Every structure is written in structure tokens, then in C-alpha cells.
Short mmCIF file of C-alpha atoms in Angstrom, two decimals:
data_model
loop_
_atom_site.label_atom_id
_atom_site.label_comp_id
_atom_site.label_asym_id
_atom_site.label_seq_id
_atom_site.Cartn_x
_atom_site.Cartn_y
_atom_site.Cartn_z
CA MET I 1 -22.28 -1.85 -17.70
CA ARG I 2 -21.77 -5.36 -16.41
CA ILE I 3 -23.83 -6.86 -19.22
CA ALA I 4 -21.98 -4.92 -21.91
CA ALA I 5 -18.62 -5.89 -20.46
CA GLY I 6 -19.61 -9.56 -20.30
CA ILE I 7 -20.83 -9.59 -23.90
CA LEU I 8 -17.73 -7.82 -25.20
CA MET I 9 -15.41 -10.16 -23.30
CA ILE I 10 -17.17 -13.21 -24.75
CA ILE I 11 -16.99 -11.76 -28.27
CA VAL I 12 -13.27 -10.97 -27.98
CA GLY I 13 -12.47 -14.38 -26.49
CA ILE I 14 -14.32 -16.23 -29.23
CA ALA I 15 -12.74 -14.02 -31.90
CA LEU I 16 -9.29 -14.87 -30.54
CA LEU I 17 -10.06 -18.58 -30.61
CA VAL I 18 -11.62 -18.48 -34.08
CA ASN I 19 -8.67 -16.58 -35.52
CA PHE I 20 -5.93 -18.44 -33.68
CA VAL I 21 -6.94 -22.12 -33.61
CA PRO I 22 -6.90 -22.57 -37.43
CA LEU I 23 -3.36 -21.23 -37.41
CA LEU I 24 -2.38 -24.06 -35.07
CA ILE I 25 -3.80 -26.66 -37.45
CA GLU I 26 -1.92 -25.44 -40.54
CA ASP I 27 1.70 -26.45 -41.03
CA GLY I 28 3.72 -23.51 -39.86
CA VAL I 29 1.72 -20.76 -41.56
CA GLY I 30 1.32 -18.02 -38.98
CA THR I 31 2.12 -20.23 -36.02
CA PHE I 32 4.72 -19.51 -33.42
CA ASP I 33 7.60 -21.92 -32.99
CA LEU I 34 7.26 -21.86 -29.24
CA PRO I 35 4.43 -24.07 -27.94
CA PHE I 36 4.34 -21.98 -24.77
CA VAL I 37 3.13 -18.95 -26.73
CA ASN I 38 0.40 -21.02 -28.37
CA LEU I 39 -0.72 -22.32 -25.00
CA VAL I 40 -0.80 -18.84 -23.48
CA MET I 41 -2.94 -17.52 -26.35
CA VAL I 42 -5.52 -20.29 -26.04
CA ILE I 43 -5.67 -20.11 -22.24
CA SER I 44 -6.06 -16.32 -22.28
CA ALA I 45 -8.91 -16.57 -24.81
CA LEU I 46 -10.67 -19.13 -22.62
CA PHE I 47 -10.08 -16.90 -19.58
CA PHE I 48 -11.76 -13.99 -21.38
CA VAL I 49 -14.78 -16.11 -22.28
CA ALA I 50 -15.07 -17.44 -18.73
CA GLY I 51 -14.78 -13.93 -17.31
CA GLY I 52 -17.52 -12.71 -19.64
CA VAL I 53 -19.82 -15.53 -18.59
CA PHE I 54 -19.15 -14.81 -14.93
CA CYS I 55 -19.94 -11.12 -15.52
CA LEU I 56 -23.27 -12.02 -17.05
CA ARG I 57 -24.15 -14.46 -14.28
CA ARG I 58 -23.09 -12.09 -11.46
CA LYS I 59 -20.85 -14.72 -9.92
CA TYR I 60 -17.17 -14.73 -9.13
CA TRP I 61 -16.74 -11.00 -9.63
CA ARG I 62 -13.00 -11.27 -8.93
CA VAL I 63 -12.51 -13.47 -12.00
CA CYS I 64 -14.65 -11.06 -14.02
CA PHE I 65 -12.62 -8.10 -12.84
CA ALA I 66 -9.26 -9.81 -13.42
CA SER I 67 -10.14 -10.91 -16.94
CA SER I 68 -11.47 -7.48 -17.85
CA LEU I 69 -8.26 -5.85 -16.59
CA LEU I 70 -6.17 -8.31 -18.58
CA LEU I 71 -8.27 -7.73 -21.67
#
């Protein structure tokens, strides 16, 4: 279960980054006007990837648990 959760969290985090970062590069197409929202999206995607890696490595289970609950 831990391995499946880690893999899924990494996949979702990377999918968020791949779909969201090109929107930041374009001029206003699909981007939010508030930079805070953009920052929260990128940080949450990185948090999901980090939580997935920690799940796979069996370290820092609190981070793994918190990121899986948030996801």
C-alpha cells in the first residue's frame, strides 16, 4: 500500500507541475492574476512529490501522511 501511494503521489505531483508551469510562462492564458495562487499550486505539487518519495523510502512518515491527506 505504501509503494502504491508513493507512486501515485509522485505521478499526481508531476502531472500538476507539467500542466501548470507552462501556463505560468504564457502571457495571461490560463494563469491566475494573483501570484499567491500560483505559488501555492507549485508548492503543493512539490509537496506531493516529496511526500511520495518519502513514502517510497520509508522515511519521514509524518510528511508522507500529511501530503497524502492533503492530496
